Amino acid sequence: MARTAGSHSDITGPRIRAAALQLFAQRGFAAVSMRQIAGEVGVQAGALYNYTPDKQSLLFDLMQRHMEGLLAEVASRVMGDTPTDRLQSFVRFHIGYHIDRPDEVFIAYMELRSLSPENFARIETQRRRYEDVLEAILQDGVVQGAFSVPDTKIATLGLIAMLNGVNTWYRAGGRLSQTEVEGIYWDMARQAVGA
Amino acid sequence: MARTAGSHSDITGPRIRAAALQLFAQRGFAAVSMRQIAGEVGVQAGALYNYTPDKQSLLFDLMQRHMEGLLAEVASRVMGDTPTDRLQSFVRFHIGYHIDRPDEVFIAYMELRSLSPENFARIETQRRRYEDVLEAILQDGVVQGAFSVPDTKIATLGLIAMLNGVNTWYRAGGRLSQTEVEGIYWDMARQAVGA
DNA sequence: GTCTATATGAAGATAGAC
DNA sequence: GTCTATCTTCATATAGAC
């Protein structure tokens, strides 16, 4: 169907977010213009303002949705009777979730500085809640003598940084399956905490 | 001394790079204007063009200098008779070098997408040379049976990502000394490769 | 080498017609 | 809800005086 003037509120909103997501990830928030986003969607720039009050809110909306999805999923997917089992499920969940959403992840970690101070504070709160999930597992493991970790806070940040690194090289259809990648990172993570 | 019109070629160049470095790291390349850099240095925007042909070259110059310094230093600082010793010296070097240069490191990893294709290719080549230093150590260790690493390429990228994470939280004057931080990351790295 | 002034283009955002 | 047209500001980069 050719694009014509008219009402498309149901589909234009998601299309704007999808276009913004891809463009922000590829070129960076500051380097992308509202006109470019509109062009990708197939509308004029002015039409975007029916969906977002401004460019900053569009970025915040993307990051907020990502963090909420991440927090909801980690809560339902991380489980196990022992700290080691829970750590494994966290590592595998994190790798899988991040592999599936490279653009969201990239933006959430790279465009923090493009947020207004208020929006930054909100996203940071959500991020800390996610880190706390992992740190609680590590603390449990240390208390129970299952892990050897000198500093759970630093280990948390170090592990997450290591896991995030998967998105710098993983591409779907490469030589390794997602499960294989999960297994490799789980091996490294398990050894890193002395489990 | 008040700023006045005149010749200052010896000091203005470094001051421009220092200002650009800080501003690019803080706000991102695309979000920083030549006027802002000039303002930080204390000259007018036009004067910058006596030192760089354009903004892109200024970014490339910063990244190029960083990578060359990194490669020169890693070559002279990483040593040891065994793979484990060499890995330890690499980890401690990497942490120390990165802690000392947060802005350079941040830009080198975050503004790759802001480079022109030709400049990107040059920086990528240097980056790969740095990764190769670590991968050679891991391969040595695997061959000699000192390390347990399922995939040296992924382990290289995973370790570097983990080590780079230090810059997301380390601040000079915090609760841990640089040597303590090096020790913590060395513990994690050593365990991660099964050394 | 730095200044002022400016050429030229593009940015975010809004107004009002349809 | 989208369009066209526009306001206003700011961007990179250059020219020529000092």
Short mmCIF file of C-alpha atoms (C1' of nucleotides) in Angstrom, two decimals:
data_model
loop_
_atom_site.label_atom_id
_atom_site.label_comp_id
_atom_site.label_asym_id
_atom_site.label_seq_id
_atom_site.Cartn_x
_atom_site.Cartn_y
_atom_site.Cartn_z
CA MET A 1 0.00 0.00 0.00
CA ALA A 2 1.41 3.37 -0.96
CA ARG A 3 1.73 5.88 1.84
CA THR A 4 -0.90 8.56 1.75
CA ALA A 5 -2.12 11.24 4.09
CA GLY A 6 -4.47 9.97 6.74
CA SER A 7 -4.67 8.40 10.17
CA HIS A 8 -2.31 5.64 11.16
CA SER A 9 -1.88 6.11 14.86
CA ASP A 10 -1.75 2.40 15.60
CA ILE A 11 1.21 1.63 13.41
CA THR A 12 3.08 4.92 13.16
CA GLY A 13 4.03 4.99 16.84
CA PRO A 14 5.82 1.63 16.79
CA ARG A 15 7.38 2.43 13.46
CA ILE A 16 8.81 5.65 14.85
CA ARG A 17 10.31 3.83 17.80
CA ALA A 18 11.75 1.15 15.55
CA ALA A 19 13.32 3.70 13.23
CA ALA A 20 14.67 5.81 16.07
CA LEU A 21 16.09 2.73 17.74
CA GLN A 22 18.00 1.66 14.69
CA LEU A 23 19.25 5.11 13.80
CA PHE A 24 20.28 6.03 17.34
CA ALA A 25 22.17 2.77 17.68
CA GLN A 26 23.89 3.18 14.36
CA ARG A 27 24.84 6.85 14.41
CA GLY A 28 24.21 8.06 17.94
CA PHE A 29 21.39 10.15 19.37
CA ALA A 30 22.96 13.54 18.71
CA ALA A 31 23.90 12.65 15.14
CA VAL A 32 20.36 11.66 14.14
CA SER A 33 17.83 14.28 13.13
CA MET A 34 14.11 14.13 13.51
CA ARG A 35 13.92 14.51 9.74
CA GLN A 36 15.97 11.33 9.28
CA ILE A 37 13.69 9.39 11.60
CA ALA A 38 10.64 10.70 9.79
CA GLY A 39 12.17 9.80 6.45
CA GLU A 40 12.74 6.24 7.60
CA VAL A 41 9.12 5.96 8.73
CA GLY A 42 7.79 7.62 5.63
CA VAL A 43 6.22 10.70 7.17
CA GLN A 44 7.19 14.33 7.45
CA ALA A 45 9.15 15.55 10.45
CA GLY A 46 6.26 17.49 11.92
CA ALA A 47 4.17 14.33 12.20
CA LEU A 48 6.58 12.87 14.76
CA TYR A 49 5.42 15.42 17.27
CA ASN A 50 2.03 13.72 17.44
CA TYR A 51 3.85 10.86 19.15
CA THR A 52 6.54 12.47 21.23
CA PRO A 53 6.76 15.95 22.75
CA ASP A 54 10.41 16.17 21.76
CA LYS A 55 13.49 14.22 20.74
CA GLN A 56 14.68 13.73 24.32
CA SER A 57 11.42 12.05 25.30
CA LEU A 58 11.75 9.71 22.35
CA LEU A 59 15.14 8.55 23.58
CA PHE A 60 13.92 8.18 27.13
CA ASP A 61 10.91 6.19 25.99
CA LEU A 62 13.16 3.71 24.17
CA MET A 63 15.47 3.26 27.12
CA GLN A 64 12.67 3.03 29.63
CA ARG A 65 10.89 0.32 27.65
CA HIS A 66 14.11 -1.62 27.34
CA MET A 67 14.90 -1.49 31.04
CA GLU A 68 11.39 -2.45 32.05
CA GLY A 69 11.42 -5.43 29.73
CA LEU A 70 14.81 -6.46 31.05
CA LEU A 71 13.74 -6.23 34.67
CA ALA A 72 10.49 -8.07 34.09
CA GLU A 73 12.24 -10.87 32.24
CA VAL A 74 15.12 -11.31 34.64
CA ALA A 75 12.68 -11.65 37.50
CA SER A 76 10.82 -14.46 35.78
CA ARG A 77 13.75 -16.23 34.20
CA VAL A 78 16.45 -16.37 36.86
CA MET A 79 15.95 -19.31 39.16
CA GLY A 80 17.63 -22.33 40.72
CA ASP A 81 18.14 -23.98 44.06
CA THR A 82 21.81 -23.11 44.45
CA PRO A 83 23.73 -19.89 43.85
CA THR A 84 25.60 -21.66 41.06
CA ASP A 85 22.37 -22.62 39.34
CA ARG A 86 20.99 -19.14 39.71
CA LEU A 87 24.22 -17.64 38.38
CA GLN A 88 24.07 -19.93 35.39
CA SER A 89 20.49 -18.97 34.64
CA PHE A 90 21.39 -15.30 34.99
CA VAL A 91 24.35 -15.58 32.63
CA ARG A 92 22.40 -17.52 30.03
CA PHE A 93 19.44 -15.17 30.30
CA HIS A 94 21.63 -12.08 30.01
CA ILE A 95 23.51 -13.35 26.97
CA GLY A 96 20.34 -14.48 25.22
CA TYR A 97 18.43 -11.31 25.96
CA HIS A 98 21.28 -9.10 24.81
CA ILE A 99 21.99 -11.09 21.66
CA ASP A 100 18.35 -10.69 20.67
CA ARG A 101 18.27 -6.93 21.19
CA PRO A 102 21.58 -5.42 20.11
CA ASP A 103 20.19 -1.98 19.33
CA GLU A 104 18.27 -1.56 22.58
CA VAL A 105 21.27 -2.69 24.60
CA PHE A 106 23.65 -0.47 22.73
CA ILE A 107 21.52 2.60 23.28
CA ALA A 108 20.84 1.81 26.92
CA TYR A 109 24.57 1.72 27.65
CA MET A 110 25.84 4.35 25.23
CA GLU A 111 23.30 7.13 25.32
CA LEU A 112 23.07 7.62 29.07
CA ARG A 113 24.94 10.87 28.63
CA SER A 114 22.34 12.09 26.16
CA LEU A 115 19.59 11.92 28.76
CA SER A 116 18.43 14.92 30.71
CA PRO A 117 19.47 14.76 34.37
CA GLU A 118 16.00 13.68 35.51
CA ASN A 119 15.70 10.98 32.89
CA PHE A 120 19.23 9.82 33.59
CA ALA A 121 18.40 9.35 37.25
CA ARG A 122 15.38 7.21 36.41
CA ILE A 123 17.27 4.93 34.06
CA GLU A 124 20.16 4.63 36.48
CA THR A 125 17.77 3.46 39.16
CA GLN A 126 16.50 0.72 36.91
CA ARG A 127 19.99 -0.26 35.93
CA ARG A 128 21.04 -0.55 39.53
CA ARG A 129 18.05 -2.80 40.22
CA TYR A 130 19.27 -5.10 37.48
CA GLU A 131 22.80 -5.17 38.86
CA ASP A 132 21.39 -5.92 42.28
CA VAL A 133 19.89 -9.15 40.96
CA LEU A 134 23.34 -10.42 40.07
CA GLU A 135 25.00 -9.06 43.17
CA ALA A 136 22.48 -10.86 45.39
CA ILE A 137 23.37 -14.13 43.69
CA LEU A 138 27.07 -13.52 44.23
CA GLN A 139 26.56 -12.59 47.87
CA ASP A 140 24.53 -15.73 48.43
CA GLY A 141 27.27 -17.76 46.84
CA VAL A 142 29.97 -16.17 48.97
CA VAL A 143 27.99 -16.68 52.17
CA GLN A 144 27.38 -20.32 51.31
CA GLY A 145 31.00 -20.83 50.36
CA ALA A 146 30.14 -21.67 46.77
CA PHE A 147 31.97 -18.71 45.20
CA SER A 148 35.37 -17.16 45.64
CA VAL A 149 34.85 -13.44 45.04
CA PRO A 150 37.02 -10.75 46.62
CA ASP A 151 34.48 -7.95 46.12
CA THR A 152 30.90 -8.69 45.10
CA LYS A 153 30.22 -5.18 43.83
CA ILE A 154 33.20 -5.14 41.52
CA ALA A 155 32.59 -8.73 40.48
CA THR A 156 29.03 -7.76 39.56
CA LEU A 157 30.18 -4.90 37.39
CA GLY A 158 33.02 -6.93 35.94
CA LEU A 159 30.77 -9.84 35.00
CA ILE A 160 28.12 -7.64 33.45
CA ALA A 161 30.78 -5.78 31.46
CA MET A 162 32.17 -9.09 30.26
CA LEU A 163 28.75 -10.39 29.26
CA ASN A 164 27.81 -7.15 27.52
CA GLY A 165 30.91 -7.58 25.42
CA VAL A 166 29.10 -10.29 23.49
CA ASN A 167 27.32 -7.62 21.50
CA THR A 168 30.58 -6.25 20.14
CA TRP A 169 31.17 -9.35 18.10
CA TYR A 170 28.15 -11.69 18.00
CA ARG A 171 26.14 -11.73 14.80
CA ALA A 172 23.23 -14.06 14.15
CA GLY A 173 24.20 -16.77 11.71
CA GLY A 174 27.85 -16.80 12.70
CA ARG A 175 29.93 -19.84 13.50
CA LEU A 176 28.47 -20.25 16.99
CA SER A 177 24.88 -20.86 17.99
CA GLN A 178 23.32 -18.79 20.73
CA THR A 179 23.44 -21.77 23.08
CA GLU A 180 27.12 -22.29 22.37
CA VAL A 181 27.81 -18.65 23.10
CA GLU A 182 25.88 -18.90 26.36
CA GLY A 183 27.94 -21.94 27.26
CA ILE A 184 31.25 -20.20 26.59
CA TYR A 185 30.34 -17.17 28.67
CA TRP A 186 28.96 -19.38 31.40
CA ASP A 187 32.29 -21.23 31.54
CA MET A 188 34.18 -17.96 31.88
CA ALA A 189 31.76 -16.53 34.43
CA ARG A 190 31.75 -19.71 36.50
CA GLN A 191 35.51 -19.76 36.59
CA ALA A 192 35.74 -16.01 37.29
CA VAL A 193 33.75 -16.39 40.51
CA GLY A 194 35.47 -19.62 41.46
CA ALA A 195 32.27 -21.68 41.32
CA MET B 1 47.92 36.45 31.93
CA ALA B 2 44.88 37.69 30.11
CA ARG B 3 44.22 36.22 26.72
CA THR B 4 45.06 38.52 23.88
CA ALA B 5 45.43 38.24 20.17
CA GLY B 6 48.78 36.86 19.10
CA SER B 7 50.72 33.70 18.35
CA HIS B 8 50.50 30.72 20.64
CA SER B 9 51.01 27.79 18.35
CA ASP B 10 53.00 25.79 20.88
CA ILE B 11 50.34 25.73 23.53
CA THR B 12 47.10 26.16 21.64
CA GLY B 13 47.37 22.83 19.83
CA PRO B 14 47.61 20.73 22.98
CA ARG B 15 44.95 22.83 24.64
CA ILE B 16 42.57 22.20 21.76
CA ARG B 17 43.14 18.47 21.99
CA ALA B 18 42.66 18.49 25.74
CA ALA B 19 39.42 20.44 25.49
CA ALA B 20 38.09 18.32 22.65
CA LEU B 21 38.99 15.17 24.54
CA GLN B 22 37.08 16.18 27.61
CA LEU B 23 34.06 17.50 25.76
CA PHE B 24 33.81 14.55 23.36
CA ALA B 25 34.01 12.13 26.27
CA GLN B 26 31.42 14.00 28.28
CA ARG B 27 28.82 14.80 25.65
CA GLY B 28 29.76 12.82 22.57
CA PHE B 29 31.41 13.89 19.35
CA ALA B 30 28.25 14.85 17.51
CA ALA B 31 26.89 16.82 20.44
CA VAL B 32 29.95 19.05 20.78
CA SER B 33 30.40 22.07 18.55
CA MET B 34 33.62 23.66 17.42
CA ARG B 35 32.45 26.80 19.19
CA GLN B 36 32.29 24.94 22.48
CA ILE B 37 35.79 23.61 22.06
CA ALA B 38 37.06 27.04 21.14
CA GLY B 39 35.28 28.53 24.12
CA GLU B 40 36.97 26.06 26.44
CA VAL B 41 40.37 26.91 25.00
CA GLY B 42 39.71 30.63 25.04
CA VAL B 43 39.89 31.35 21.32
CA GLN B 44 37.33 31.97 18.61
CA ALA B 45 36.01 29.05 16.57
CA GLY B 46 37.81 30.10 13.42
CA ALA B 47 41.19 29.80 15.12
CA LEU B 48 40.73 26.04 15.54
CA TYR B 49 41.11 25.60 11.81
CA ASN B 50 44.77 26.58 12.08
CA TYR B 51 45.25 23.28 13.89
CA THR B 52 42.86 20.87 12.26
CA PRO B 53 41.38 20.82 8.77
CA ASP B 54 38.01 19.83 10.18
CA LYS B 55 36.19 18.34 13.15
CA GLN B 56 36.51 14.77 11.89
CA SER B 57 40.30 15.04 11.74
CA LEU B 58 40.35 16.32 15.28
CA LEU B 59 38.54 13.21 16.49
CA PHE B 60 40.75 10.93 14.47
CA ASP B 61 43.86 12.62 15.80
CA LEU B 62 42.75 12.00 19.38
CA MET B 63 41.96 8.35 18.77
CA GLN B 64 45.09 7.74 16.75
CA ARG B 65 47.33 9.20 19.46
CA HIS B 66 45.60 7.09 22.08
CA MET B 67 45.96 3.86 20.16
CA GLU B 68 49.60 4.50 19.35
CA GLY B 69 50.40 5.21 22.96
CA LEU B 70 48.55 2.09 24.03
CA LEU B 71 50.37 -0.12 21.53
CA ALA B 72 53.77 1.32 22.36
CA GLU B 73 53.22 0.85 26.08
CA VAL B 74 51.79 -2.63 25.93
CA ALA B 75 54.79 -3.75 23.92
CA SER B 76 57.21 -2.48 26.52
CA ARG B 77 55.27 -3.38 29.63
CA VAL B 78 53.93 -6.87 29.06
CA MET B 79 56.49 -9.50 29.96
CA GLY B 80 57.09 -12.64 31.95
CA ASP B 81 58.49 -16.12 31.54
CA THR B 82 55.19 -17.97 31.72
CA PRO B 83 51.82 -17.31 30.06
CA THR B 84 50.39 -16.72 33.53
CA ASP B 85 52.99 -14.08 34.31
CA ARG B 86 52.46 -12.41 30.96
CA LEU B 87 48.69 -12.47 31.46
CA GLN B 88 49.09 -10.89 34.86
CA SER B 89 51.30 -8.14 33.49
CA PHE B 90 48.82 -7.54 30.68
CA VAL B 91 45.86 -7.31 33.05
CA ARG B 92 47.66 -4.98 35.45
CA PHE B 93 48.95 -2.84 32.60
CA HIS B 94 45.53 -2.62 30.96
CA ILE B 95 43.77 -1.65 34.18
CA GLY B 96 46.40 0.92 35.11
CA TYR B 97 46.57 2.47 31.67
CA HIS B 98 42.80 2.72 31.40
CA ILE B 99 42.32 4.09 34.89
CA ASP B 100 44.77 6.85 34.07
CA ARG B 101 43.08 7.86 30.81
CA PRO B 102 39.32 7.56 31.19
CA ASP B 103 38.49 10.14 28.53
CA GLU B 104 40.79 8.72 25.86
CA VAL B 105 39.53 5.21 26.48
CA PHE B 106 35.91 6.27 26.46
CA ILE B 107 36.26 8.03 23.14
CA ALA B 108 38.28 5.25 21.57
CA TYR B 109 35.54 2.74 22.31
CA MET B 110 32.45 4.93 21.93
CA GLU B 111 33.14 7.17 18.97
CA LEU B 112 34.19 4.54 16.46
CA ARG B 113 30.90 5.11 14.70
CA SER B 114 31.67 8.81 14.36
CA LEU B 115 34.75 8.13 12.27
CA SER B 116 34.74 8.29 8.51
CA PRO B 117 35.04 4.84 6.91
CA GLU B 118 38.74 5.32 6.14
CA ASN B 119 39.58 6.54 9.61
CA PHE B 120 37.51 3.78 11.16
CA ALA B 121 39.49 1.16 9.26
CA ARG B 122 42.78 2.58 10.52
CA ILE B 123 41.70 2.62 14.16
CA GLU B 124 40.22 -0.85 13.89
CA THR B 125 43.52 -2.15 12.63
CA GLN B 126 45.28 -0.74 15.66
CA ARG B 127 42.66 -2.11 17.97
CA ARG B 128 43.01 -5.56 16.52
CA ARG B 129 46.76 -5.40 17.04
CA TYR B 130 46.13 -4.72 20.70
CA GLU B 131 43.70 -7.61 21.02
CA ASP B 132 46.22 -9.84 19.32
CA VAL B 133 48.67 -9.21 22.15
CA LEU B 134 46.25 -10.73 24.63
CA GLU B 135 45.13 -13.51 22.34
CA ALA B 136 48.74 -14.61 21.79
CA ILE B 137 49.16 -14.92 25.55
CA LEU B 138 46.00 -17.00 25.84
CA GLN B 139 47.01 -19.25 22.96
CA ASP B 140 50.42 -19.79 24.53
CA GLY B 141 48.76 -20.69 27.78
CA VAL B 142 46.39 -23.14 26.15
CA VAL B 143 49.19 -24.83 24.21
CA GLN B 144 51.26 -25.16 27.35
CA GLY B 145 48.30 -26.43 29.33
CA ALA B 146 48.39 -23.49 31.72
CA PHE B 147 44.94 -22.11 30.79
CA SER B 148 41.52 -23.64 30.32
CA VAL B 149 39.89 -21.56 27.60
CA PRO B 150 37.24 -22.92 25.25
CA ASP B 151 37.73 -20.23 22.59
CA THR B 152 40.71 -17.87 22.70
CA LYS B 153 39.11 -15.27 20.45
CA ILE B 154 35.98 -14.97 22.55
CA ALA B 155 38.00 -15.15 25.75
CA THR B 156 40.14 -12.26 24.48
CA LEU B 157 37.12 -10.12 23.76
CA GLY B 158 35.41 -11.17 26.99
CA LEU B 159 38.44 -10.35 29.11
CA ILE B 160 39.02 -6.98 27.47
CA ALA B 161 35.35 -6.10 27.90
CA MET B 162 35.54 -7.09 31.56
CA LEU B 163 38.69 -5.03 32.12
CA ASN B 164 37.30 -2.02 30.28
CA GLY B 165 34.38 -2.10 32.67
CA VAL B 166 36.66 -0.65 35.33
CA ASN B 167 36.18 2.77 33.82
CA THR B 168 32.44 2.67 34.42
CA TRP B 169 32.93 2.84 38.15
CA TYR B 170 36.53 3.60 39.17
CA ARG B 171 37.25 7.11 40.37
CA ALA B 172 40.61 8.27 41.73
CA GLY B 173 40.46 8.70 45.47
CA GLY B 174 37.80 6.05 45.98
CA ARG B 175 37.87 3.25 48.54
CA LEU B 176 40.30 1.14 46.52
CA SER B 177 43.82 1.97 45.40
CA GLN B 178 44.85 1.38 41.82
CA THR B 179 46.95 -1.59 42.89
CA GLU B 180 44.02 -3.12 44.76
CA VAL B 181 41.82 -2.73 41.70
CA GLU B 182 44.47 -4.37 39.54
CA GLY B 183 44.60 -7.23 42.01
CA ILE B 184 40.85 -7.76 42.00
CA TYR B 185 40.65 -7.83 38.22
CA TRP B 186 43.69 -10.06 38.03
CA ASP B 187 41.96 -12.52 40.38
CA MET B 188 38.88 -12.57 38.19
CA ALA B 189 40.85 -12.81 34.95
CA ARG B 190 43.08 -15.57 36.29
CA GLN B 191 40.07 -17.58 37.37
CA ALA B 192 38.21 -16.88 34.14
CA VAL B 193 40.95 -18.52 32.07
CA GLY B 194 41.46 -21.29 34.57
CA ALA B 195 45.06 -20.32 35.34
"C1'" DG C 1 47.95 32.95 14.74
"C1'" DT C 2 43.83 35.05 15.98
"C1'" DC C 3 40.24 38.02 15.14
"C1'" DT C 4 35.48 39.52 13.20
"C1'" DA C 5 32.18 38.71 9.91
"C1'" DT C 6 29.78 35.79 7.09
"C1'" DA C 7 28.35 32.07 3.65
"C1'" DT C 8 25.57 28.14 3.68
"C1'" DG C 9 23.09 24.64 5.42
"C1'" DA C 10 20.51 22.00 8.76
"C1'" DA C 11 18.76 21.40 13.25
"C1'" DG C 12 14.36 21.20 16.71
"C1'" DA C 13 10.01 22.59 17.07
"C1'" DT C 14 5.41 24.96 15.88
"C1'" DA C 15 1.17 26.78 13.12
"C1'" DG C 16 -2.51 26.14 10.49
"C1'" DA C 17 -4.63 23.85 6.27
"C1'" DC C 18 -6.70 19.51 4.97
"C1'" DG D 1 -2.99 12.35 11.92
"C1'" DT D 2 -0.35 14.26 8.42
"C1'" DC D 3 0.92 17.77 5.45
"C1'" DT D 4 3.49 22.16 3.98
"C1'" DA D 5 5.61 26.13 5.42
"C1'" DT D 6 8.16 28.53 8.53
"C1'" DC D 7 10.38 30.46 12.90
"C1'" DT D 8 14.58 30.54 15.28
"C1'" DT D 9 18.79 28.91 16.44
"C1'" DC D 10 22.93 26.86 15.75
"C1'" DA D 11 26.15 24.16 13.06
"C1'" DT D 12 30.75 23.75 10.05
"C1'" DA D 13 33.76 26.11 7.58
"C1'" DT D 14 35.88 30.16 5.07
"C1'" DA D 15 37.64 35.11 3.94
"C1'" DG D 16 40.18 38.79 4.83
"C1'" DA D 17 41.82 42.35 8.35
"C1'" DC D 18 45.32 42.90 11.91
#
